[in-house]
Amino acid sequence: MLYQLHELGRAWMAPMTYWAEASAKMFGQQGGWLSSMPGAAQAAAGWELLYRIGKDYEKPEFGIHSIDIDGAVYPVIEREMLRKPFCRLLRFKRYTDDAGNLRDLKDDPPVLVVAPLSGHHSTLLRDTVRTLLRDHKVYITDWVDARMVPTEEGAFSLDDYVEYVQEFIRLIGAESLHVISVCQPTVPVLAAISLMAGRGEATPRSMVMMGGPIDTRENPTKVNDLATHKPLSWFQDHLIHHVPPNYPGHGRRVYPGFLQHSGFVAMNPERHFQSHWDFYLDLVKGDLDDAAAHRRFYDEYNAVLDMPAEYYLDTVRIVFQEHLLPRGLWDVRGERVDPSKIHGTALLTIEGELDDISGQGQTRAAHALCSGIAESDREHLTVKGAGHYGIFSGRRWRTQVYPQVRDFIAGHAERNDAPPA
């Protein structure tokens, strides 16, 4: 009943939220009679803070409509290349009328960004996509909120995730493709490519794995500790709920987004409290730039999706509790996942020095598993001073990480199919 109670509380709060929004506008409207009253700035700030605490946060837009490349502005169109029940494959296509520039764009290598299915929407990788568009044709997995998927579409497991990744790779064309996986999908991406290699299929030219839980026995974090200190039955009994009747996925078993969000906030409650207090003070002082930055961050941070129960429980068990991938014991649809069968695909792993979600060594563990990849085709990068998000978003991503990712991809435009000596 927890999900139903949450929806009831949300409906009960709606009138108050609407009133708070209207009051913030009335007291903050320049030239309005209420804005000239004593304490109007404090009232407007307080009402807006209440509104933002109580409002619903819908999935944000990517909002990438153009890209600047060497001083030239190119329009960008977001296109849906394939729709699956639980995911859409999107492409951000760049356009130009200049024949020379068009040839250059067509020569850029294609990149598939596999976004995490771990609470936030794929728009969390907006900065990743925008930066990659300078030098690449960019595709991204856009995972669907499970509460919006009707039950007749069936379940979605970690095995299904692996098959989705394989289908996307085949659709784009593995022969020229480079795959970037961010956080959670490093595991199913490595599995997908391992299985393709084992079958003799073409595999991507390179894999870039960023801050992922390949082997969570290495330098475990608080996130890892929770999974190992609770039995799988605890996660099923306490975190899995049925979608209520007011959504298309009525009856589907999910790990609700609102519970995930509570967990995110509980990791750093003091920081979030201080951020909201600073937002209030910025509004009172009229510091509109900092207030706008707060809105942008929390519009993304507070927008969460429901995860399919089967997929979530599979991930807890296979990745965090039983460590089946690094132990060489993971079977997907009856096929053993063996990363050592991958060759001719280059590997770059990236970790943040201060990552408190995927500790140092967890992603780098992929190198030991991928023994079939030549040493010359493997690299590792530890980003000094970077936390989890800093390796794929923000200033460090743009100035320190991306140049190395770009150069690594460019350096492996040609496939090296020779097995290691």
Short mmCIF file of C-alpha atoms in Angstrom, two decimals:
data_model
loop_
_atom_site.label_atom_id
_atom_site.label_comp_id
_atom_site.label_asym_id
_atom_site.label_seq_id
_atom_site.Cartn_x
_atom_site.Cartn_y
_atom_site.Cartn_z
CA MET A 1 0.00 0.00 0.00
CA LEU A 2 2.99 2.34 0.28
CA TYR A 3 2.84 3.42 -3.36
CA GLN A 4 -0.92 4.10 -3.07
CA LEU A 5 -0.36 6.12 0.11
CA HIS A 6 2.33 8.12 -1.64
CA GLU A 7 -0.03 8.92 -4.51
CA LEU A 8 -2.76 9.89 -2.02
CA GLY A 9 -0.37 12.25 -0.24
CA ARG A 10 0.72 13.73 -3.55
CA ALA A 11 -2.88 14.40 -4.52
CA TRP A 12 -3.57 15.92 -1.10
CA MET A 13 -0.57 18.23 -1.45
CA ALA A 14 -1.47 19.36 -4.98
CA PRO A 15 -3.78 22.28 -4.01
CA MET A 16 -1.20 23.58 -1.54
CA THR A 17 1.50 23.31 -4.18
CA TYR A 18 -0.58 25.24 -6.71
CA TRP A 19 -1.29 27.90 -4.09
CA ALA A 20 2.41 28.18 -3.23
CA GLU A 21 3.30 28.65 -6.89
CA ALA A 22 0.68 31.35 -7.34
CA SER A 23 1.70 33.11 -4.12
CA ALA A 24 5.37 33.11 -5.13
CA LYS A 25 4.43 34.80 -8.41
CA MET A 26 2.15 37.33 -6.74
CA PHE A 27 4.72 38.43 -4.17
CA GLY A 28 7.59 38.29 -6.66
CA GLN A 29 5.96 40.01 -9.63
CA GLN A 30 7.82 43.21 -10.38
CA GLY A 31 5.44 46.17 -10.39
CA GLY A 32 2.70 44.25 -8.57
CA TRP A 33 1.20 45.80 -5.47
CA LEU A 34 2.08 42.80 -3.29
CA SER A 35 5.76 42.97 -4.28
CA SER A 36 5.99 46.48 -2.76
CA MET A 37 4.84 45.35 0.68
CA PRO A 38 7.36 44.92 3.54
CA GLY A 39 8.73 41.37 3.59
CA ALA A 40 7.54 40.62 0.03
CA ALA A 41 10.92 39.21 -1.01
CA GLN A 42 10.97 36.82 1.94
CA ALA A 43 7.37 35.78 1.25
CA ALA A 44 8.03 35.15 -2.43
CA ALA A 45 11.15 33.14 -1.61
CA GLY A 46 9.38 31.09 1.03
CA TRP A 47 6.42 30.30 -1.21
CA GLU A 48 8.68 29.27 -4.10
CA LEU A 49 10.72 27.02 -1.82
CA LEU A 50 7.50 25.36 -0.61
CA TYR A 51 6.34 24.97 -4.20
CA ARG A 52 9.55 23.30 -5.31
CA ILE A 53 9.55 20.93 -2.33
CA GLY A 54 5.96 19.83 -3.02
CA LYS A 55 5.76 19.86 -6.82
CA ASP A 56 5.99 16.85 -9.15
CA TYR A 57 9.14 16.63 -11.24
CA GLU A 58 8.56 15.32 -14.74
CA LYS A 59 11.27 13.93 -16.98
CA PRO A 60 13.34 16.90 -18.27
CA GLU A 61 14.07 17.43 -21.95
CA PHE A 62 17.57 16.94 -23.32
CA GLY A 63 17.20 20.38 -24.84
CA ILE A 64 20.16 19.98 -27.22
CA HIS A 65 19.14 21.98 -30.28
CA SER A 66 22.53 23.05 -31.61
CA ILE A 67 26.23 22.40 -31.15
CA ASP A 68 29.24 24.68 -31.66
CA ILE A 69 32.09 23.00 -33.53
CA ASP A 70 35.18 25.14 -34.17
CA GLY A 71 33.11 28.31 -34.13
CA ALA A 72 30.40 27.01 -36.48
CA VAL A 73 26.91 26.34 -35.12
CA TYR A 74 25.21 23.14 -36.29
CA PRO A 75 21.50 22.43 -35.68
CA VAL A 76 20.80 19.19 -33.79
CA ILE A 77 17.65 17.10 -34.10
CA GLU A 78 16.69 14.42 -31.58
CA ARG A 79 15.45 11.34 -33.47
CA GLU A 80 13.97 8.09 -32.18
CA MET A 81 15.73 5.25 -34.00
CA LEU A 82 14.02 2.34 -32.24
CA ARG A 83 11.31 1.99 -29.62
CA LYS A 84 11.24 -0.98 -27.26
CA PRO A 85 8.77 -1.42 -24.40
CA PHE A 86 11.32 -0.35 -21.77
CA CYS A 87 13.74 1.80 -23.78
CA ARG A 88 14.04 4.14 -26.75
CA LEU A 89 17.20 4.36 -28.82
CA LEU A 90 17.75 8.05 -29.61
CA ARG A 91 20.13 9.70 -32.03
CA PHE A 92 21.21 13.33 -31.90
CA LYS A 93 21.73 14.13 -35.56
CA ARG A 94 23.76 17.17 -36.60
CA TYR A 95 22.90 19.11 -39.76
CA THR A 96 24.69 21.52 -42.08
CA ASP A 97 24.23 22.96 -45.58
CA ASP A 98 27.97 23.17 -46.18
CA ALA A 99 29.12 20.24 -48.33
CA GLY A 100 32.62 20.18 -46.84
CA ASN A 101 31.40 20.27 -43.28
CA LEU A 102 28.81 17.61 -44.10
CA ARG A 103 31.56 15.24 -45.27
CA ASP A 104 33.42 15.85 -42.02
CA LEU A 105 30.31 15.07 -39.96
CA LYS A 106 29.71 11.85 -41.88
CA ASP A 107 33.30 10.76 -41.23
CA ASP A 108 32.90 11.15 -37.44
CA PRO A 109 32.77 7.84 -35.54
CA PRO A 110 29.41 6.69 -34.13
CA VAL A 111 29.15 6.38 -30.35
CA LEU A 112 26.46 4.57 -28.37
CA VAL A 113 26.08 6.00 -24.87
CA VAL A 114 24.42 3.44 -22.61
CA ALA A 115 22.79 5.47 -19.87
CA PRO A 116 22.20 3.98 -16.42
CA LEU A 117 18.84 2.55 -15.45
CA SER A 118 19.30 3.38 -11.79
CA GLY A 119 16.79 6.02 -10.79
CA HIS A 120 17.43 9.15 -12.81
CA HIS A 121 16.47 9.65 -16.44
CA SER A 122 19.02 9.48 -19.24
CA THR A 123 18.88 13.29 -19.44
CA LEU A 124 21.34 13.19 -16.54
CA LEU A 125 23.91 12.58 -19.31
CA ARG A 126 22.96 15.75 -21.19
CA ASP A 127 26.44 17.23 -20.75
CA THR A 128 28.01 13.94 -21.83
CA VAL A 129 25.99 13.93 -25.05
CA ARG A 130 26.49 17.61 -25.82
CA THR A 131 30.27 17.30 -25.46
CA LEU A 132 30.49 14.09 -27.51
CA LEU A 133 28.58 15.74 -30.37
CA ARG A 134 31.60 17.88 -31.19
CA ASP A 135 33.39 14.93 -32.73
CA HIS A 136 30.96 12.01 -32.94
CA LYS A 137 27.62 10.72 -34.15
CA VAL A 138 25.85 10.16 -30.85
CA TYR A 139 23.20 7.60 -29.89
CA ILE A 140 21.86 7.08 -26.36
CA THR A 141 19.60 4.65 -24.52
CA ASP A 142 16.57 6.48 -23.11
CA TRP A 143 15.03 4.17 -20.50
CA VAL A 144 11.26 4.27 -19.99
CA ASP A 145 9.68 4.80 -16.57
CA ALA A 146 8.39 1.31 -15.68
CA ARG A 147 5.12 2.70 -14.31
CA MET A 148 4.31 3.81 -17.86
CA VAL A 149 4.76 0.31 -19.36
CA PRO A 150 1.55 -1.80 -19.41
CA THR A 151 1.83 -5.20 -17.74
CA GLU A 152 0.97 -6.98 -20.99
CA GLU A 153 4.46 -6.01 -22.23
CA GLY A 154 5.83 -8.56 -19.77
CA ALA A 155 8.69 -8.38 -17.31
CA PHE A 156 12.11 -6.77 -17.80
CA SER A 157 15.13 -8.51 -16.32
CA LEU A 158 18.89 -7.97 -16.42
CA ASP A 159 19.01 -10.58 -19.19
CA ASP A 160 16.57 -8.43 -21.17
CA TYR A 161 18.83 -5.43 -20.61
CA VAL A 162 21.76 -7.35 -22.10
CA GLU A 163 19.67 -8.30 -25.14
CA TYR A 164 18.53 -4.69 -25.62
CA VAL A 165 22.17 -3.55 -25.73
CA GLN A 166 23.01 -6.22 -28.29
CA GLU A 167 20.06 -5.22 -30.47
CA PHE A 168 21.10 -1.56 -30.38
CA ILE A 169 24.70 -2.44 -31.28
CA ARG A 170 23.56 -4.52 -34.27
CA LEU A 171 21.17 -1.80 -35.43
CA ILE A 172 23.84 0.92 -35.44
CA GLY A 173 26.51 -1.43 -36.82
CA ALA A 174 29.21 -2.89 -34.59
CA GLU A 175 31.97 -2.62 -37.22
CA SER A 176 32.43 1.12 -36.72
CA LEU A 177 30.80 1.63 -33.32
CA HIS A 178 32.28 2.76 -30.00
CA VAL A 179 30.25 2.06 -26.84
CA ILE A 180 30.38 4.26 -23.74
CA SER A 181 28.73 2.87 -20.61
CA VAL A 182 28.23 5.10 -17.58
CA CYS A 183 27.99 3.55 -14.11
CA GLN A 184 25.50 0.65 -13.79
CA PRO A 185 25.44 -0.41 -17.49
CA THR A 186 29.14 -1.26 -17.52
CA VAL A 187 28.10 -4.73 -16.34
CA PRO A 188 25.39 -5.56 -18.93
CA VAL A 189 27.43 -3.87 -21.69
CA LEU A 190 30.45 -6.04 -20.92
CA ALA A 191 28.14 -9.08 -20.86
CA ALA A 192 26.49 -8.14 -24.17
CA ILE A 193 29.79 -7.71 -26.00
CA SER A 194 31.28 -10.83 -24.40
CA LEU A 195 28.35 -12.94 -25.62
CA MET A 196 28.56 -11.44 -29.11
CA ALA A 197 32.27 -12.21 -29.24
CA GLY A 198 31.65 -15.75 -28.05
CA ARG A 199 29.19 -16.31 -30.90
CA GLY A 200 31.62 -14.97 -33.47
CA GLU A 201 29.60 -11.80 -34.09
CA ALA A 202 31.20 -8.47 -34.92
CA THR A 203 31.89 -6.42 -31.79
CA PRO A 204 32.38 -2.65 -31.35
CA ARG A 205 35.75 -1.09 -32.00
CA SER A 206 36.04 0.13 -28.44
CA MET A 207 34.41 0.06 -25.01
CA VAL A 208 34.68 3.05 -22.67
CA MET A 209 33.54 2.11 -19.16
CA MET A 210 33.02 4.90 -16.65
CA GLY A 211 32.55 4.48 -12.89
CA GLY A 212 30.83 1.10 -13.00
CA PRO A 213 30.44 -1.88 -10.62
CA ILE A 214 32.34 -4.53 -12.59
CA ASP A 215 33.67 -6.03 -9.33
CA THR A 216 32.20 -4.49 -6.18
CA ARG A 217 34.50 -6.55 -3.99
CA GLU A 218 37.16 -3.96 -4.82
CA ASN A 219 37.10 -0.99 -2.44
CA PRO A 220 33.39 -1.37 -1.50
CA THR A 221 31.36 1.78 -0.82
CA LYS A 222 28.31 2.42 1.36
CA VAL A 223 26.13 1.56 -1.63
CA ASN A 224 27.86 -1.82 -1.92
CA ASP A 225 27.65 -2.44 1.84
CA LEU A 226 23.86 -2.07 1.85
CA ALA A 227 23.52 -4.77 -0.80
CA THR A 228 25.81 -7.21 0.99
CA HIS A 229 24.46 -6.68 4.52
CA LYS A 230 20.81 -7.31 3.61
CA PRO A 231 19.42 -10.55 2.15
CA LEU A 232 17.71 -10.41 -1.23
CA SER A 233 14.38 -11.06 0.51
CA TRP A 234 14.75 -7.76 2.38
CA PHE A 235 14.95 -5.81 -0.88
CA GLN A 236 11.94 -7.67 -2.25
CA ASP A 237 9.85 -7.16 0.88
CA HIS A 238 10.75 -3.52 1.58
CA LEU A 239 11.49 -1.88 -1.77
CA ILE A 240 9.25 -3.59 -4.32
CA HIS A 241 5.69 -2.27 -4.75
CA HIS A 242 2.88 -2.44 -7.27
CA VAL A 243 2.12 0.51 -9.57
CA PRO A 244 -1.23 2.08 -8.56
CA PRO A 245 -4.25 2.29 -10.92
CA ASN A 246 -3.63 5.84 -12.16
CA TYR A 247 -0.70 4.79 -14.39
CA PRO A 248 -0.54 2.66 -17.58
CA GLY A 249 1.64 0.12 -15.76
CA HIS A 250 -1.04 -0.55 -13.13
CA GLY A 251 -0.12 -3.72 -11.24
CA ARG A 252 3.50 -3.92 -12.40
CA ARG A 253 6.04 -4.69 -9.69
CA VAL A 254 8.61 -1.87 -9.44
CA TYR A 255 11.19 -0.22 -7.25
CA PRO A 256 9.42 3.16 -7.09
CA GLY A 257 11.26 6.33 -7.98
CA PHE A 258 10.10 8.15 -4.85
CA LEU A 259 11.81 5.51 -2.67
CA GLN A 260 14.99 5.79 -4.71
CA HIS A 261 14.90 9.57 -4.36
CA SER A 262 14.56 9.23 -0.59
CA GLY A 263 17.68 7.08 -0.62
CA PHE A 264 19.59 9.63 -2.70
CA VAL A 265 18.71 12.43 -0.28
CA ALA A 266 19.47 10.28 2.78
CA MET A 267 23.08 9.87 1.60
CA ASN A 268 23.75 13.63 2.05
CA PRO A 269 20.81 15.21 3.93
CA GLU A 270 22.84 18.12 5.33
CA ARG A 271 24.03 19.09 1.85
CA HIS A 272 20.51 19.14 0.44
CA PHE A 273 19.15 21.13 3.40
CA GLN A 274 21.93 23.69 3.00
CA SER A 275 21.32 23.88 -0.76
CA HIS A 276 17.63 24.68 -0.23
CA TRP A 277 18.43 27.25 2.45
CA ASP A 278 20.95 28.90 0.12
CA PHE A 279 18.31 28.93 -2.61
CA TYR A 280 15.94 30.79 -0.28
CA LEU A 281 18.65 33.34 0.59
CA ASP A 282 19.56 33.81 -3.09
CA LEU A 283 15.93 34.62 -3.89
CA VAL A 284 15.71 37.10 -1.02
CA LYS A 285 18.94 38.80 -2.15
CA GLY A 286 17.88 38.77 -5.78
CA ASP A 287 20.77 36.57 -6.87
CA LEU A 288 18.91 35.17 -9.88
CA ASP A 289 21.86 33.35 -11.47
CA ASP A 290 22.52 31.13 -8.45
CA ALA A 291 18.78 30.58 -7.97
CA ALA A 292 18.46 29.49 -11.60
CA ALA A 293 21.39 27.07 -11.18
CA HIS A 294 19.62 25.54 -8.16
CA ARG A 295 16.43 25.08 -10.18
CA ARG A 296 18.29 23.43 -13.07
CA PHE A 297 20.08 20.99 -10.77
CA TYR A 298 17.03 19.94 -8.77
CA ASP A 299 14.76 19.78 -11.82
CA GLU A 300 17.06 16.95 -12.92
CA TYR A 301 17.92 15.49 -9.52
CA ASN A 302 14.31 15.24 -8.35
CA ALA A 303 13.04 13.65 -11.58
CA VAL A 304 13.18 9.91 -10.99
CA LEU A 305 11.69 6.84 -12.64
CA ASP A 306 10.42 3.48 -11.42
CA MET A 307 12.66 0.49 -12.13
CA PRO A 308 11.21 -2.92 -13.07
CA ALA A 309 11.38 -5.19 -10.03
CA GLU A 310 12.89 -8.14 -11.90
CA TYR A 311 15.74 -6.05 -13.28
CA TYR A 312 16.45 -4.38 -9.93
CA LEU A 313 16.50 -7.62 -7.94
CA ASP A 314 18.66 -9.30 -10.62
CA THR A 315 21.17 -6.48 -10.33
CA VAL A 316 21.31 -6.66 -6.54
CA ARG A 317 21.86 -10.41 -6.60
CA ILE A 318 24.13 -10.86 -9.66
CA VAL A 319 26.25 -7.71 -9.40
CA PHE A 320 26.38 -6.75 -5.73
CA GLN A 321 25.77 -9.95 -3.76
CA GLU A 322 27.05 -12.90 -5.76
CA HIS A 323 29.58 -11.09 -8.01
CA LEU A 324 28.87 -13.54 -10.81
CA LEU A 325 30.62 -11.54 -13.57
CA PRO A 326 34.11 -11.31 -12.00
CA ARG A 327 33.78 -14.88 -10.67
CA GLY A 328 33.07 -16.19 -14.18
CA LEU A 329 29.73 -17.70 -13.17
CA TRP A 330 27.18 -15.50 -14.91
CA ASP A 331 24.85 -17.13 -17.44
CA VAL A 332 22.53 -15.05 -19.64
CA ARG A 333 19.75 -17.11 -21.23
CA GLY A 334 21.89 -20.20 -20.65
CA GLU A 335 25.06 -18.72 -22.21
CA ARG A 336 28.13 -18.19 -20.03
CA VAL A 337 29.48 -14.62 -20.01
CA ASP A 338 33.21 -14.83 -20.76
CA PRO A 339 34.91 -11.44 -21.32
CA SER A 340 38.17 -13.18 -22.23
CA LYS A 341 36.63 -14.02 -25.61
CA ILE A 342 36.64 -10.34 -26.60
CA HIS A 343 39.51 -9.36 -28.90
CA GLY A 344 39.82 -6.63 -31.49
CA THR A 345 37.78 -4.31 -29.25
CA ALA A 346 39.78 -1.72 -27.32
CA LEU A 347 39.03 -1.00 -23.65
CA LEU A 348 39.26 2.26 -21.69
CA THR A 349 38.18 2.33 -18.04
CA ILE A 350 37.64 5.57 -16.14
CA GLU A 351 37.29 6.08 -12.39
CA GLY A 352 36.93 9.11 -10.14
CA GLU A 353 39.45 9.46 -7.33
CA LEU A 354 36.67 10.46 -4.90
CA ASP A 355 33.85 8.30 -6.26
CA ASP A 356 31.64 7.24 -3.33
CA ILE A 357 29.30 5.12 -5.48
CA SER A 358 31.72 2.94 -7.48
CA GLY A 359 34.98 2.76 -5.57
CA GLN A 360 38.40 2.80 -7.18
CA GLY A 361 39.29 -0.54 -8.71
CA GLN A 362 35.71 -1.65 -9.39
CA THR A 363 35.72 -0.50 -13.02
CA ARG A 364 39.40 -1.19 -13.58
CA ALA A 365 38.64 -4.85 -12.79
CA ALA A 366 37.38 -5.17 -16.39
CA HIS A 367 41.00 -5.32 -17.60
CA ALA A 368 41.72 -8.56 -15.79
CA LEU A 369 38.52 -10.09 -17.17
CA CYS A 370 39.20 -8.96 -20.76
CA SER A 371 42.44 -10.91 -21.11
CA GLY A 372 41.81 -11.43 -24.82
CA ILE A 373 42.28 -7.73 -25.53
CA ALA A 374 45.85 -6.81 -26.42
CA GLU A 375 47.70 -4.79 -23.79
CA SER A 376 48.26 -2.04 -26.37
CA ASP A 377 44.48 -1.69 -26.76
CA ARG A 378 43.78 -1.21 -23.05
CA GLU A 379 44.01 2.00 -21.04
CA HIS A 380 42.89 3.24 -17.62
CA LEU A 381 42.27 6.77 -16.33
CA THR A 382 41.81 7.85 -12.71
CA VAL A 383 40.46 11.40 -12.58
CA LYS A 384 42.05 13.30 -9.72
CA GLY A 385 39.62 15.16 -7.48
CA ALA A 386 36.55 13.83 -9.28
CA GLY A 387 33.55 12.22 -7.66
CA HIS A 388 31.09 9.94 -9.40
CA TYR A 389 29.30 12.58 -11.48
CA GLY A 390 32.45 14.53 -12.25
CA ILE A 391 33.77 11.86 -14.63
CA PHE A 392 30.88 12.30 -17.08
CA SER A 393 29.44 15.76 -16.39
CA GLY A 394 30.75 19.21 -15.58
CA ARG A 395 34.07 20.97 -15.94
CA ARG A 396 36.33 17.97 -15.22
CA TRP A 397 34.46 15.87 -17.77
CA ARG A 398 34.80 18.53 -20.46
CA THR A 399 38.40 19.56 -19.81
CA GLN A 400 40.11 16.42 -18.43
CA VAL A 401 38.12 13.33 -19.29
CA TYR A 402 36.60 14.05 -22.68
CA PRO A 403 39.88 14.90 -24.48
CA GLN A 404 41.23 11.48 -23.49
CA VAL A 405 38.00 9.70 -24.47
CA ARG A 406 38.03 11.50 -27.84
CA ASP A 407 41.66 10.62 -28.49
CA PHE A 408 41.14 7.00 -27.42
CA ILE A 409 38.21 6.58 -29.81
CA ALA A 410 40.09 8.29 -32.64
CA GLY A 411 43.11 6.09 -31.98
CA HIS A 412 41.03 2.95 -32.38
CA ALA A 413 39.13 3.89 -35.50
CA GLU A 414 40.83 0.90 -37.10
CA ARG A 415 40.13 -2.50 -35.63
CA ASN A 416 42.95 -4.62 -34.25
CA ASP A 417 41.70 -8.20 -34.65
CA ALA A 418 45.01 -9.82 -33.84
CA PRO A 419 44.85 -11.78 -30.56
CA PRO A 420 47.37 -10.83 -27.87
CA ALA A 421 50.75 -12.49 -28.04
#
